[in-house]
Amino acid sequence: MRRLIAGMKISVDEKVEGVQGYADWVEAWSEDYGLMPQVDACLLGAVMYPGYERYWTALQNEPDEPLPITGRLPTPAEVEWARFAARTPHYVLSSTLTSALWPQTSFVRGLDEIAALKRQSGKDIYLVGGARTTASLIDAGLVDELRLIVYPLIAGGGKALFAATEHRRGLELRKVQQFPGGRVFLIYGTA
Ligand SMILES: NC(=O)c1ccc[n+]([C@@H]2O[C@H](COP(=O)([O-])OP(=O)(O)OC[C@H]3O[C@@H](n4cnc5c(N)ncnc54)[C@H](OP(=O)(O)O)[C@@H]3O)[C@@H](O)[C@H]2O)c1
């Protein structure tokens, strides 16, 4: 069985984005969770997918230009992720979206299709976000591991990761690591 592993960059008050609609405290959207060697597919929610596609398409097409959202030049780790994303199947959980620009993107219409994806042979699957998708898939018992990078700030307003979660769930702490800039990397087993 492939594992489904979520990775999110959050503030101390569990915001995944601020009031302006993005996490301005995140300086680069590289895959900083150590997942690249062990995954061969990505899963995303319908709200975040269009912006994700725009961001990585911009990097692929104009690697020397500042990126949307961060307004910065791509970091080497972002360039690495852009290359990985371009050759990796992406699945978007949506009942409404029907088309994507990327040929490697397809759609899943419900949680049973995600369970079926996990039963296929292959490496693990990276759950890229967004908040609602990540929280609801954890709630449904489909996520095996949650990897968080906690930034040292209280964001105040914005979108919280577990805003709609009602059920209690114990977590198993598997790793704690301090990252540069006061960030903390946490790995939790969710089963
Ligand atoms: N800080 C970070 O690391 C990070 C990472 C990724 C994203 N983000 C942020 O997250 C934001 C998007 O998060 P979001 O919570 O608004 O939306 P989302 O999780 O990207 O997408 C939610 C959508 O997924 C579809 N969906 C279908 N079945 C679902 C189910 N069982 N549970 C949940 N969703 C289901 C629905 O779309 P349909 O209506 O089409 O069915 C729903 O509206 C982005 O704007 C981005 O800023 C942050």
PDB file of C-alpha atoms and ligand atoms in Angstrom:
ATOM      1  CA  MET A   1       0.000   0.000   0.000  1.00  0.00           C
ATOM      2  CA  ARG A   2       1.352   3.439  -0.939  1.00  0.00           C
ATOM      3  CA  ARG A   3       1.368   5.996   1.840  1.00  0.00           C
ATOM      4  CA  LEU A   4      -0.276   9.407   1.473  1.00  0.00           C
ATOM      5  CA  ILE A   5       1.970  12.062   3.055  1.00  0.00           C
ATOM      6  CA  ALA A   6       0.844  15.656   3.596  1.00  0.00           C
ATOM      7  CA  GLY A   7       3.272  18.584   3.795  1.00  0.00           C
ATOM      8  CA  MET A   8       2.256  22.089   4.898  1.00  0.00           C
ATOM      9  CA  LYS A   9       4.057  25.312   5.808  1.00  0.00           C
ATOM     10  CA  ILE A  10       2.125  26.937   8.642  1.00  0.00           C
ATOM     11  CA  SER A  11       2.357  29.750  11.188  1.00  0.00           C
ATOM     12  CA  VAL A  12       2.294  28.991  14.921  1.00  0.00           C
ATOM     13  CA  ASP A  13      -1.472  29.707  14.857  1.00  0.00           C
ATOM     14  CA  GLU A  14      -1.864  27.046  12.116  1.00  0.00           C
ATOM     15  CA  LYS A  15      -2.537  29.453   9.233  1.00  0.00           C
ATOM     16  CA  VAL A  16      -1.692  28.153   5.749  1.00  0.00           C
ATOM     17  CA  GLU A  17      -2.222  31.596   4.244  1.00  0.00           C
ATOM     18  CA  GLY A  18      -2.648  35.163   5.521  1.00  0.00           C
ATOM     19  CA  VAL A  19      -5.471  37.635   4.910  1.00  0.00           C
ATOM     20  CA  GLN A  20      -4.103  38.538   1.472  1.00  0.00           C
ATOM     21  CA  GLY A  21      -4.749  34.974   0.246  1.00  0.00           C
ATOM     22  CA  TYR A  22      -1.218  33.596   0.388  1.00  0.00           C
ATOM     23  CA  ALA A  23       1.439  32.840   2.974  1.00  0.00           C
ATOM     24  CA  ASP A  24       3.722  35.867   2.606  1.00  0.00           C
ATOM     25  CA  TRP A  25       6.012  34.422   5.307  1.00  0.00           C
ATOM     26  CA  VAL A  26       7.002  31.561   2.984  1.00  0.00           C
ATOM     27  CA  GLU A  27      10.041  32.693   1.034  1.00  0.00           C
ATOM     28  CA  ALA A  28      10.066  29.747  -1.406  1.00  0.00           C
ATOM     29  CA  TRP A  29       7.573  27.009  -2.325  1.00  0.00           C
ATOM     30  CA  SER A  30      10.171  24.298  -2.679  1.00  0.00           C
ATOM     31  CA  GLU A  31       9.454  20.792  -1.417  1.00  0.00           C
ATOM     32  CA  ASP A  32      11.322  21.111   1.898  1.00  0.00           C
ATOM     33  CA  TYR A  33       9.857  18.038   3.585  1.00  0.00           C
ATOM     34  CA  GLY A  34      12.386  15.513   2.236  1.00  0.00           C
ATOM     35  CA  LEU A  35       9.706  13.778   0.190  1.00  0.00           C
ATOM     36  CA  MET A  36      11.035  13.912  -3.364  1.00  0.00           C
ATOM     37  CA  PRO A  37      12.968  10.606  -3.304  1.00  0.00           C
ATOM     38  CA  GLN A  38      10.013   8.618  -1.962  1.00  0.00           C
ATOM     39  CA  VAL A  39       7.017   9.971  -3.947  1.00  0.00           C
ATOM     40  CA  ASP A  40       5.948   9.523  -7.555  1.00  0.00           C
ATOM     41  CA  ALA A  41       2.541  11.255  -7.537  1.00  0.00           C
ATOM     42  CA  CYS A  42       0.988  14.446  -6.132  1.00  0.00           C
ATOM     43  CA  LEU A  43      -2.538  15.071  -4.872  1.00  0.00           C
ATOM     44  CA  LEU A  44      -4.056  18.572  -4.579  1.00  0.00           C
ATOM     45  CA  GLY A  45      -7.350  20.272  -3.772  1.00  0.00           C
ATOM     46  CA  ALA A  46      -9.336  22.132  -6.398  1.00  0.00           C
ATOM     47  CA  VAL A  47      -8.969  25.593  -4.863  1.00  0.00           C
ATOM     48  CA  MET A  48      -5.174  25.552  -4.759  1.00  0.00           C
ATOM     49  CA  TYR A  49      -4.551  23.722  -8.040  1.00  0.00           C
ATOM     50  CA  PRO A  50      -4.938  26.646 -10.522  1.00  0.00           C
ATOM     51  CA  GLY A  51      -2.484  28.856  -8.570  1.00  0.00           C
ATOM     52  CA  TYR A  52      -0.068  25.943  -8.165  1.00  0.00           C
ATOM     53  CA  GLU A  53      -0.158  25.270 -11.909  1.00  0.00           C
ATOM     54  CA  ARG A  54       0.411  28.992 -12.655  1.00  0.00           C
ATOM     55  CA  TYR A  55       3.345  29.222 -10.235  1.00  0.00           C
ATOM     56  CA  TRP A  56       5.270  26.197 -11.514  1.00  0.00           C
ATOM     57  CA  THR A  57       4.424  26.909 -15.176  1.00  0.00           C
ATOM     58  CA  ALA A  58       5.882  30.418 -14.748  1.00  0.00           C
ATOM     59  CA  LEU A  59       9.073  28.923 -13.362  1.00  0.00           C
ATOM     60  CA  GLN A  60       9.280  26.306 -16.125  1.00  0.00           C
ATOM     61  CA  ASN A  61       8.732  28.917 -18.876  1.00  0.00           C
ATOM     62  CA  GLU A  62      10.772  31.827 -17.457  1.00  0.00           C
ATOM     63  CA  PRO A  63      13.272  30.515 -14.908  1.00  0.00           C
ATOM     64  CA  ASP A  64      15.164  33.834 -14.846  1.00  0.00           C
ATOM     65  CA  GLU A  65      12.120  35.968 -13.977  1.00  0.00           C
ATOM     66  CA  PRO A  66      10.665  36.732 -10.511  1.00  0.00           C
ATOM     67  CA  LEU A  67       7.907  34.294  -9.552  1.00  0.00           C
ATOM     68  CA  PRO A  68       4.244  35.137  -8.949  1.00  0.00           C
ATOM     69  CA  ILE A  69       3.285  35.214  -5.225  1.00  0.00           C
ATOM     70  CA  THR A  70       6.825  35.447  -3.793  1.00  0.00           C
ATOM     71  CA  GLY A  71       8.043  38.048  -6.326  1.00  0.00           C
ATOM     72  CA  ARG A  72      11.491  36.486  -5.954  1.00  0.00           C
ATOM     73  CA  LEU A  73      13.784  34.642  -8.314  1.00  0.00           C
ATOM     74  CA  PRO A  74      13.381  30.859  -8.041  1.00  0.00           C
ATOM     75  CA  THR A  75      15.660  29.115  -5.548  1.00  0.00           C
ATOM     76  CA  PRO A  76      17.650  26.056  -6.719  1.00  0.00           C
ATOM     77  CA  ALA A  77      15.273  23.852  -4.701  1.00  0.00           C
ATOM     78  CA  GLU A  78      12.279  25.402  -6.498  1.00  0.00           C
ATOM     79  CA  VAL A  79      13.912  24.711  -9.876  1.00  0.00           C
ATOM     80  CA  GLU A  80      14.397  21.114  -8.763  1.00  0.00           C
ATOM     81  CA  TRP A  81      10.729  20.810  -7.774  1.00  0.00           C
ATOM     82  CA  ALA A  82       9.576  22.390 -11.072  1.00  0.00           C
ATOM     83  CA  ARG A  83      11.485  19.697 -12.970  1.00  0.00           C
ATOM     84  CA  PHE A  84      10.104  16.953 -10.739  1.00  0.00           C
ATOM     85  CA  ALA A  85       6.520  18.280 -11.024  1.00  0.00           C
ATOM     86  CA  ALA A  86       6.741  18.406 -14.825  1.00  0.00           C
ATOM     87  CA  ARG A  87       7.332  14.650 -15.045  1.00  0.00           C
ATOM     88  CA  THR A  88       5.146  13.508 -12.116  1.00  0.00           C
ATOM     89  CA  PRO A  89       1.429  12.618 -12.257  1.00  0.00           C
ATOM     90  CA  HIS A  90      -0.779  15.127 -10.414  1.00  0.00           C
ATOM     91  CA  TYR A  91      -4.273  14.262  -9.178  1.00  0.00           C
ATOM     92  CA  VAL A  92      -6.750  17.032  -8.318  1.00  0.00           C
ATOM     93  CA  LEU A  93      -9.635  16.281  -5.964  1.00  0.00           C
ATOM     94  CA  SER A  94     -12.589  18.151  -7.439  1.00  0.00           C
ATOM     95  CA  SER A  95     -16.232  17.763  -8.330  1.00  0.00           C
ATOM     96  CA  THR A  96     -16.169  20.886 -10.518  1.00  0.00           C
ATOM     97  CA  LEU A  97     -12.825  21.273 -12.358  1.00  0.00           C
ATOM     98  CA  THR A  98     -12.634  19.459 -15.680  1.00  0.00           C
ATOM     99  CA  SER A  99      -9.477  20.687 -17.383  1.00  0.00           C
ATOM    100  CA  ALA A 100      -5.879  21.497 -16.586  1.00  0.00           C
ATOM    101  CA  LEU A 101      -3.021  22.880 -18.650  1.00  0.00           C
ATOM    102  CA  TRP A 102      -0.588  20.161 -17.630  1.00  0.00           C
ATOM    103  CA  PRO A 103      -0.815  16.836 -19.469  1.00  0.00           C
ATOM    104  CA  GLN A 104       0.342  15.024 -16.318  1.00  0.00           C
ATOM    105  CA  THR A 105      -2.739  16.273 -14.368  1.00  0.00           C
ATOM    106  CA  SER A 106      -5.973  14.308 -13.991  1.00  0.00           C
ATOM    107  CA  PHE A 107      -8.967  14.510 -11.674  1.00  0.00           C
ATOM    108  CA  VAL A 108     -10.291  12.378  -8.841  1.00  0.00           C
ATOM    109  CA  ARG A 109     -13.930  12.827  -7.901  1.00  0.00           C
ATOM    110  CA  GLY A 110     -14.133  11.347  -4.424  1.00  0.00           C
ATOM    111  CA  LEU A 111     -12.397   9.774  -1.455  1.00  0.00           C
ATOM    112  CA  ASP A 112     -12.916   6.234  -2.777  1.00  0.00           C
ATOM    113  CA  GLU A 113     -10.755   7.136  -5.798  1.00  0.00           C
ATOM    114  CA  ILE A 114      -8.006   8.305  -3.443  1.00  0.00           C
ATOM    115  CA  ALA A 115      -8.210   5.015  -1.543  1.00  0.00           C
ATOM    116  CA  ALA A 116      -7.904   3.238  -4.918  1.00  0.00           C
ATOM    117  CA  LEU A 117      -4.843   5.350  -5.831  1.00  0.00           C
ATOM    118  CA  LYS A 118      -3.195   4.231  -2.588  1.00  0.00           C
ATOM    119  CA  ARG A 119      -3.834   0.587  -3.473  1.00  0.00           C
ATOM    120  CA  GLN A 120      -2.060   0.952  -6.840  1.00  0.00           C
ATOM    121  CA  SER A 121       1.563  -0.089  -6.957  1.00  0.00           C
ATOM    122  CA  GLY A 122       4.126   2.702  -6.841  1.00  0.00           C
ATOM    123  CA  LYS A 123       5.962   5.003  -4.481  1.00  0.00           C
ATOM    124  CA  ASP A 124       4.255   7.194  -1.883  1.00  0.00           C
ATOM    125  CA  ILE A 125       1.891  10.068  -2.797  1.00  0.00           C
ATOM    126  CA  TYR A 126       2.560  13.673  -1.730  1.00  0.00           C
ATOM    127  CA  LEU A 127      -0.533  15.562  -0.571  1.00  0.00           C
ATOM    128  CA  VAL A 128       0.436  19.128  -1.498  1.00  0.00           C
ATOM    129  CA  GLY A 129      -2.647  20.858   0.015  1.00  0.00           C
ATOM    130  CA  GLY A 130      -4.683  22.962   0.388  1.00  0.00           C
ATOM    131  CA  ALA A 131      -6.005  23.296   3.882  1.00  0.00           C
ATOM    132  CA  ARG A 132      -9.478  21.852   3.462  1.00  0.00           C
ATOM    133  CA  THR A 133      -8.316  18.900   1.416  1.00  0.00           C
ATOM    134  CA  THR A 134      -5.517  18.052   3.841  1.00  0.00           C
ATOM    135  CA  ALA A 135      -7.719  18.364   6.937  1.00  0.00           C
ATOM    136  CA  SER A 136     -10.607  16.401   5.443  1.00  0.00           C
ATOM    137  CA  LEU A 137      -8.376  13.582   4.169  1.00  0.00           C
ATOM    138  CA  ILE A 138      -6.758  13.312   7.623  1.00  0.00           C
ATOM    139  CA  ASP A 139     -10.279  13.212   9.080  1.00  0.00           C
ATOM    140  CA  ALA A 140     -11.217  10.429   6.651  1.00  0.00           C
ATOM    141  CA  GLY A 141      -8.210   8.363   7.767  1.00  0.00           C
ATOM    142  CA  LEU A 142      -6.563   8.493   4.327  1.00  0.00           C
ATOM    143  CA  VAL A 143      -3.396  10.383   5.318  1.00  0.00           C
ATOM    144  CA  ASP A 144      -0.549   8.332   6.796  1.00  0.00           C
ATOM    145  CA  GLU A 145       1.851  11.098   7.746  1.00  0.00           C
ATOM    146  CA  LEU A 146       1.668  14.866   8.292  1.00  0.00           C
ATOM    147  CA  ARG A 147       4.841  16.892   7.787  1.00  0.00           C
ATOM    148  CA  LEU A 148       4.697  20.472   9.038  1.00  0.00           C
ATOM    149  CA  ILE A 149       7.156  23.332   8.780  1.00  0.00           C
ATOM    150  CA  VAL A 150       6.120  25.784  11.493  1.00  0.00           C
ATOM    151  CA  TYR A 151       7.179  29.392  10.903  1.00  0.00           C
ATOM    152  CA  PRO A 152       7.934  31.601  13.900  1.00  0.00           C
ATOM    153  CA  LEU A 153       4.991  33.967  13.679  1.00  0.00           C
ATOM    154  CA  ILE A 154       1.371  34.359  14.705  1.00  0.00           C
ATOM    155  CA  ALA A 155      -0.316  35.271  11.430  1.00  0.00           C
ATOM    156  CA  GLY A 156      -3.590  36.473  12.956  1.00  0.00           C
ATOM    157  CA  GLY A 157      -6.209  36.434  10.163  1.00  0.00           C
ATOM    158  CA  GLY A 158      -6.162  33.975   7.287  1.00  0.00           C
ATOM    159  CA  LYS A 159      -6.993  30.357   6.574  1.00  0.00           C
ATOM    160  CA  ALA A 160      -6.358  27.805   9.338  1.00  0.00           C
ATOM    161  CA  LEU A 161      -5.327  24.259   8.496  1.00  0.00           C
ATOM    162  CA  PHE A 162      -7.868  22.574  10.756  1.00  0.00           C
ATOM    163  CA  ALA A 163     -10.599  25.260  10.652  1.00  0.00           C
ATOM    164  CA  ALA A 164     -13.398  22.768   9.948  1.00  0.00           C
ATOM    165  CA  THR A 165     -12.064  19.701  11.768  1.00  0.00           C
ATOM    166  CA  GLU A 166     -14.407  18.447  14.489  1.00  0.00           C
ATOM    167  CA  HIS A 167     -12.986  15.047  15.363  1.00  0.00           C
ATOM    168  CA  ARG A 168     -10.163  14.491  17.807  1.00  0.00           C
ATOM    169  CA  ARG A 169      -7.190  12.461  16.563  1.00  0.00           C
ATOM    170  CA  GLY A 170      -4.065  11.474  18.446  1.00  0.00           C
ATOM    171  CA  LEU A 171      -0.776  11.850  16.549  1.00  0.00           C
ATOM    172  CA  GLU A 172       2.529  10.025  16.847  1.00  0.00           C
ATOM    173  CA  LEU A 173       5.527  12.384  16.878  1.00  0.00           C
ATOM    174  CA  ARG A 174       8.191  10.829  14.625  1.00  0.00           C
ATOM    175  CA  LYS A 175      10.684  13.644  14.101  1.00  0.00           C
ATOM    176  CA  VAL A 176      11.540  17.161  15.292  1.00  0.00           C
ATOM    177  CA  GLN A 177      14.205  19.249  13.593  1.00  0.00           C
ATOM    178  CA  GLN A 178      15.150  22.904  13.779  1.00  0.00           C
ATOM    179  CA  PHE A 179      15.417  24.624  10.386  1.00  0.00           C
ATOM    180  CA  PRO A 180      17.154  27.970   9.636  1.00  0.00           C
ATOM    181  CA  GLY A 181      15.207  31.149  10.388  1.00  0.00           C
ATOM    182  CA  GLY A 182      13.503  29.770  13.497  1.00  0.00           C
ATOM    183  CA  ARG A 183      11.404  27.266  11.579  1.00  0.00           C
ATOM    184  CA  VAL A 184      10.623  23.860  13.093  1.00  0.00           C
ATOM    185  CA  PHE A 185      10.129  20.703  11.040  1.00  0.00           C
ATOM    186  CA  LEU A 186       7.726  18.164  12.531  1.00  0.00           C
ATOM    187  CA  ILE A 187       6.701  14.740  11.289  1.00  0.00           C
ATOM    188  CA  TYR A 188       3.580  13.145  12.757  1.00  0.00           C
ATOM    189  CA  GLY A 189       2.163   9.705  12.079  1.00  0.00           C
ATOM    190  CA  THR A 190      -1.610  10.106  11.754  1.00  0.00           C
ATOM    191  CA  ALA A 191      -2.779   6.489  11.731  1.00  0.00           C
TER     192      ALA A 191
HETATM  193  N1  LIG B   1       1.045  26.903   3.495  1.00  0.00           N
HETATM  194  C1  LIG B   1       1.095  25.851   2.709  1.00  0.00           C
HETATM  195  O1  LIG B   1       1.988  24.990   2.816  1.00  0.00           O
HETATM  196  C2  LIG B   1       0.046  25.660   1.664  1.00  0.00           C
HETATM  197  C3  LIG B   1       0.115  24.556   0.818  1.00  0.00           C
HETATM  198  C4  LIG B   1      -0.888  24.396  -0.116  1.00  0.00           C
HETATM  199  C5  LIG B   1      -1.922  25.312  -0.205  1.00  0.00           C
HETATM  200  N2  LIG B   1      -1.953  26.367   0.640  1.00  0.00           N
HETATM  201  C6  LIG B   1      -3.067  27.322   0.614  1.00  0.00           C
HETATM  202  O2  LIG B   1      -4.272  26.620   0.638  1.00  0.00           O
HETATM  203  C7  LIG B   1      -5.239  27.358  -0.115  1.00  0.00           C
HETATM  204  C8  LIG B   1      -6.277  26.433  -0.661  1.00  0.00           C
HETATM  205  O3  LIG B   1      -6.854  25.655   0.395  1.00  0.00           O
HETATM  206  P1  LIG B   1      -8.429  25.502   0.486  1.00  0.00           P
HETATM  207  O4  LIG B   1      -8.693  24.868   1.796  1.00  0.00           O
HETATM  208  O5  LIG B   1      -9.078  26.827   0.221  1.00  0.00           O
HETATM  209  O6  LIG B   1      -8.824  24.577  -0.741  1.00  0.00           O
HETATM  210  P2  LIG B   1      -8.241  23.201  -1.340  1.00  0.00           P
HETATM  211  O7  LIG B   1      -8.018  22.236  -0.242  1.00  0.00           O
HETATM  212  O8  LIG B   1      -7.143  23.499  -2.281  1.00  0.00           O
HETATM  213  O9  LIG B   1      -9.461  22.725  -2.252  1.00  0.00           O
HETATM  214  C9  LIG B   1     -10.746  22.461  -1.687  1.00  0.00           C
HETATM  215  C10 LIG B   1     -11.621  21.920  -2.820  1.00  0.00           C
HETATM  216  O10 LIG B   1     -11.288  20.560  -3.101  1.00  0.00           O
HETATM  217  C11 LIG B   1     -12.461  19.872  -3.542  1.00  0.00           C
HETATM  218  N3  LIG B   1     -12.857  18.750  -2.709  1.00  0.00           N
HETATM  219  C12 LIG B   1     -13.572  17.700  -3.140  1.00  0.00           C
HETATM  220  N4  LIG B   1     -13.774  16.799  -2.184  1.00  0.00           N
HETATM  221  C13 LIG B   1     -13.206  17.303  -1.101  1.00  0.00           C
HETATM  222  C14 LIG B   1     -13.102  16.840   0.206  1.00  0.00           C
HETATM  223  N5  LIG B   1     -13.597  15.674   0.636  1.00  0.00           N
HETATM  224  N6  LIG B   1     -12.469  17.631   1.074  1.00  0.00           N
HETATM  225  C15 LIG B   1     -11.954  18.794   0.702  1.00  0.00           C
HETATM  226  N7  LIG B   1     -12.014  19.276  -0.551  1.00  0.00           N
HETATM  227  C16 LIG B   1     -12.646  18.531  -1.449  1.00  0.00           C
HETATM  228  C17 LIG B   1     -13.564  20.883  -3.501  1.00  0.00           C
HETATM  229  O11 LIG B   1     -13.574  21.419  -4.807  1.00  0.00           O
HETATM  230  P3  LIG B   1     -14.840  21.219  -5.783  1.00  0.00           P
HETATM  231  O12 LIG B   1     -15.791  22.303  -5.394  1.00  0.00           O
HETATM  232  O13 LIG B   1     -14.278  21.356  -7.139  1.00  0.00           O
HETATM  233  O14 LIG B   1     -15.381  19.836  -5.518  1.00  0.00           O
HETATM  234  C18 LIG B   1     -13.100  21.911  -2.513  1.00  0.00           C
HETATM  235  O15 LIG B   1     -13.663  23.170  -2.733  1.00  0.00           O
HETATM  236  C19 LIG B   1      -4.438  28.036  -1.207  1.00  0.00           C
HETATM  237  O16 LIG B   1      -5.010  29.276  -1.486  1.00  0.00           O
HETATM  238  C20 LIG B   1      -3.040  28.163  -0.634  1.00  0.00           C
HETATM  239  O17 LIG B   1      -2.790  29.500  -0.216  1.00  0.00           O
HETATM  240  C21 LIG B   1      -0.978  26.567   1.560  1.00  0.00           C
END
